[in-house]
XYZ file of C-alpha atoms in Angstrom:
308
model
C 43.165 117.436 76.658
C 45.467 114.403 76.181
C 45.182 111.664 78.751
C 47.986 109.442 80.088
C 48.277 106.013 78.438
C 46.238 103.544 80.436
C 49.253 101.253 81.058
C 51.446 103.995 82.575
C 50.887 105.731 85.893
C 52.086 109.232 86.726
C 54.746 107.614 88.937
C 55.974 105.466 85.990
C 56.226 108.528 83.761
C 58.058 110.492 86.465
C 60.552 107.649 86.988
C 61.149 107.477 83.253
C 61.725 111.219 82.983
C 64.054 111.321 85.996
C 65.969 108.275 84.793
C 66.470 109.794 81.347
C 67.636 113.052 82.917
C 70.100 111.317 85.269
C 71.557 109.094 82.545
C 71.930 112.107 80.272
C 73.621 114.148 82.991
C 76.050 111.334 83.855
C 76.904 110.830 80.213
C 77.588 114.536 79.797
C 79.725 114.553 82.954
C 81.747 111.591 81.733
C 82.305 113.211 78.330
C 83.289 116.498 79.944
C 85.798 114.791 82.213
C 87.495 113.103 79.284
C 87.839 116.425 77.474
C 89.054 118.475 80.457
C 85.706 119.567 81.919
C 84.603 123.129 81.373
C 82.980 122.908 84.801
C 86.356 122.448 86.461
C 88.351 125.555 87.304
C 91.507 124.871 85.361
C 94.683 126.652 86.505
C 96.853 128.358 83.878
C 99.730 126.437 82.318
C 102.245 128.487 84.310
C 100.587 127.621 87.655
C 103.018 126.663 90.398
C 101.925 125.420 93.822
C 103.086 127.482 96.781
C 103.545 124.469 99.061
C 102.906 126.640 102.113
C 100.577 124.252 103.937
C 100.476 121.122 101.764
C 103.592 119.288 100.566
C 102.602 117.577 97.322
C 103.899 114.605 95.357
C 102.587 112.338 92.596
C 102.447 108.584 91.966
C 104.200 108.229 88.617
C 102.731 104.872 87.548
C 99.340 106.531 87.083
C 100.718 108.377 84.047
C 102.095 105.362 82.162
C 103.067 105.232 79.340
C 104.102 108.899 79.562
C 107.924 109.113 79.420
C 109.540 110.094 82.704
C 111.660 112.617 80.774
C 108.377 114.457 80.170
C 106.611 113.876 83.491
C 109.490 114.737 85.846
C 110.112 118.312 84.598
C 106.371 118.914 84.318
C 105.937 117.970 87.988
C 108.731 120.301 89.047
C 107.293 123.129 86.959
C 103.899 122.947 88.688
C 105.407 123.057 92.167
C 105.437 119.438 93.278
C 108.228 118.697 95.722
C 108.349 114.919 95.346
C 107.527 111.899 93.208
C 107.081 108.182 93.857
C 106.156 104.968 92.087
C 108.955 105.093 89.514
C 112.135 103.103 89.042
C 115.095 104.345 91.071
C 117.053 104.829 87.836
C 115.051 108.052 87.519
C 116.035 109.382 90.958
C 119.060 111.336 89.605
C 116.845 113.149 87.061
C 114.351 113.916 89.812
C 117.161 115.357 91.909
C 118.266 117.546 88.980
C 114.785 119.067 88.976
C 114.709 119.552 92.754
C 112.294 116.679 93.444
C 112.587 114.344 96.419
C 111.661 110.673 96.593
C 108.494 110.848 98.685
C 108.035 107.071 99.018
C 110.335 104.154 98.192
C 108.973 100.948 96.687
C 108.864 97.956 99.017
C 107.219 94.820 97.603
C 104.125 93.754 95.675
C 100.737 94.195 97.349
C 99.982 90.598 96.347
C 102.863 89.190 98.395
C 102.817 90.150 102.048
C 103.563 88.874 105.538
C 100.070 87.416 105.970
C 101.744 84.439 104.260
C 104.490 83.363 106.660
C 106.301 81.388 103.942
C 107.149 84.721 102.280
C 108.789 86.287 105.352
C 112.430 85.632 104.348
C 111.924 87.085 100.860
C 110.011 90.095 102.196
C 112.639 90.801 104.840
C 115.379 90.889 102.199
C 113.348 93.138 99.888
C 112.332 95.579 102.589
C 115.856 95.867 103.949
C 117.047 96.704 100.431
C 114.253 99.276 100.066
C 115.050 100.809 103.454
C 118.693 101.152 102.396
C 117.632 102.844 99.149
C 115.336 105.213 101.058
C 118.126 106.151 103.471
C 120.519 106.750 100.565
C 118.077 109.151 98.864
C 116.868 110.932 102.006
C 113.418 109.378 101.651
C 111.524 108.988 104.919
C 108.975 106.328 103.929
C 108.942 102.821 102.429
C 105.622 101.279 101.399
C 104.540 97.843 102.613
C 101.393 95.700 102.408
C 99.692 92.811 104.192
C 99.406 90.756 101.004
C 96.509 88.598 99.842
C 94.585 86.384 102.246
C 95.826 82.797 102.428
C 93.176 80.209 101.643
C 92.275 78.139 104.685
C 94.156 80.386 107.118
C 92.223 82.015 109.955
C 91.906 85.783 110.276
C 93.671 85.729 113.651
C 96.581 83.681 112.310
C 96.950 86.031 109.332
C 97.035 89.002 111.686
C 99.622 87.321 113.898
C 101.811 86.566 110.874
C 101.748 90.255 109.904
C 102.473 91.507 113.425
C 105.314 89.022 113.940
C 106.948 89.984 110.648
C 106.670 93.739 111.111
C 108.032 93.493 114.666
C 111.054 91.756 113.187
C 111.729 94.222 110.339
C 110.845 97.526 112.040
C 114.042 97.711 114.175
C 116.040 97.872 110.931
C 113.855 100.780 109.738
C 114.359 102.508 113.106
C 118.123 102.087 112.766
C 118.039 103.771 109.343
C 115.568 106.495 110.412
C 113.017 105.276 107.866
C 109.298 104.625 108.412
C 107.418 101.671 106.960
C 103.924 102.735 105.889
C 101.311 99.991 105.638
C 98.782 100.631 102.891
C 95.127 99.779 103.375
C 93.551 98.768 100.018
C 89.959 98.273 98.930
C 88.755 94.792 97.975
C 85.411 95.892 96.476
C 86.323 97.274 93.052
C 87.058 94.438 90.630
C 86.879 96.548 87.462
C 90.626 97.132 87.057
C 93.742 95.557 88.629
C 94.848 98.918 90.076
C 91.446 100.267 91.133
C 90.639 97.494 93.601
C 92.220 94.372 95.035
C 89.739 91.557 95.793
C 91.220 89.196 98.371
C 93.551 91.746 99.978
C 93.924 90.927 103.682
C 94.284 94.510 104.943
C 91.065 95.842 103.417
C 89.659 97.239 106.683
C 91.458 100.390 107.810
C 90.645 99.656 111.457
C 92.272 96.230 111.108
C 95.400 97.874 109.673
C 95.450 100.247 112.633
C 95.162 97.265 114.990
C 98.251 95.701 113.360
C 100.113 99.020 113.667
C 99.178 99.358 117.335
C 100.381 95.830 118.074
C 103.742 96.478 116.399
C 103.963 99.689 118.461
C 106.757 101.641 116.780
C 106.984 105.296 115.665
C 108.600 103.917 112.493
C 105.568 101.857 111.484
C 102.535 103.840 110.339
C 99.511 103.820 108.041
C 99.398 104.891 104.423
C 95.947 106.512 104.444
C 94.527 106.536 100.909
C 91.311 108.572 100.801
C 90.102 106.606 97.766
C 90.463 103.180 99.381
C 89.124 104.334 102.753
C 86.088 105.917 101.091
C 85.228 102.640 99.361
C 85.728 100.357 102.355
C 84.952 102.495 105.412
C 83.766 105.992 104.453
C 83.630 109.008 106.776
C 87.077 109.893 105.454
C 87.628 113.315 107.007
C 86.732 112.229 110.521
C 88.707 109.000 110.124
C 91.745 110.988 109.004
C 91.446 113.237 112.048
C 90.947 110.337 114.486
C 93.746 108.201 113.044
C 96.212 111.053 112.529
C 98.717 109.841 115.178
C 99.122 106.636 113.166
C 99.227 108.159 109.660
C 102.542 108.529 107.861
C 101.515 109.161 104.242
C 98.451 110.310 102.249
C 97.168 109.384 98.775
C 94.317 110.952 96.816
C 92.016 109.800 94.002
C 88.400 110.321 93.025
C 85.763 107.667 93.595
C 84.342 105.847 91.738
C 86.952 105.055 89.130
C 90.203 106.249 90.747
C 89.830 109.364 88.592
C 90.622 113.066 88.973
C 89.631 114.751 92.242
C 87.150 117.054 90.504
C 83.383 117.487 90.912
C 82.604 114.453 88.753
C 83.324 112.104 91.685
C 81.761 111.776 95.117
C 84.324 113.162 97.565
C 84.659 116.851 98.433
C 88.429 117.175 98.216
C 88.379 120.923 98.840
C 87.015 120.218 102.328
C 89.226 117.159 102.840
C 92.410 119.062 102.008
C 91.407 121.949 104.271
C 91.125 119.426 107.107
C 94.590 118.113 106.282
C 96.033 121.644 106.166
C 94.461 122.496 109.518
C 95.856 119.363 111.184
C 99.329 118.576 112.500
C 100.075 116.319 109.513
C 103.396 117.315 107.940
C 103.936 114.489 105.427
C 103.205 114.320 101.721
C 99.841 114.540 100.001
C 100.296 112.376 96.921
C 98.126 112.582 93.796
C 97.425 108.962 92.842
C 94.561 109.161 90.396
C 94.582 107.676 86.901
C 93.911 110.628 84.561
C 90.880 110.369 82.287
C 91.339 113.737 80.606
C 92.957 113.932 77.183
C 95.582 116.302 78.600
C 97.045 114.288 81.490
C 99.387 117.072 82.632
C 96.418 119.462 82.839
C 94.574 116.829 84.884
C 97.480 116.680 87.323
C 97.808 120.466 87.445
C 94.117 120.714 88.340
C 94.519 118.368 91.324
C 97.692 120.095 92.494
C 95.980 123.498 92.348
C 92.971 122.207 94.291
C 95.280 120.933 97.054
C 97.378 124.109 97.198
C 95.607 125.678 100.161
């Protein structure tokens, strides 16, 4: 009967076998995802979301360089009711296809009110964005804290944000528009749109503190499940607890800001059920960067999963 090599213990052999199995499984999962995974339940090409409990939109930048002339009708066909993250020159084509502007662009996430020297520029940009939102019957405009300022204290950065938002929010109230402050993760440094090292508002509880200090129904949180999962976790319970302060929702799989299928760590079927069972009546926006060869099929899969 063969004996184990003298320099390897049973534990070493077991670790080697398990490691090989795990690496092989992950490699197969990654390959499957890129080719539209057979493990995912893919909806038919003529699938159209009912929109009964979840109002869905998509972040258009995730599909670059796909032409908007292709993406816009495809989104309408699969039952989306809105789009965001695209130049306003495309708004008329969206309207032709029955799509609303779910979120108007505000300013760069790199430049925010944490830096008080930027306040005049940010005020002008946000007022312009609020006007655009009002013109197109869009309820939300995105805003950010910006990147931390070297040498500035945490408390001073927070005060700068609160002071600025208190100044701009009355204009949003006047136009019946809500500013939604996005919390972003600062951990992922693999891609400029997957994580944002140095972002000041990287703790969702800190963002909520800023929102509470501003104290306006027209200033809320953009709760992105992907970013919250990376920085804080416990996403379903956090969504439920923070619901009174949430004005907009984004999805993406983690790690990798990929499709919301079973090849990432969050159970979106359960998350979306919690959203559907809550009082939330805003948009659920697909904001993952497709890894599948067929990007429209990747979007259709996420839309179908969220159509509960």
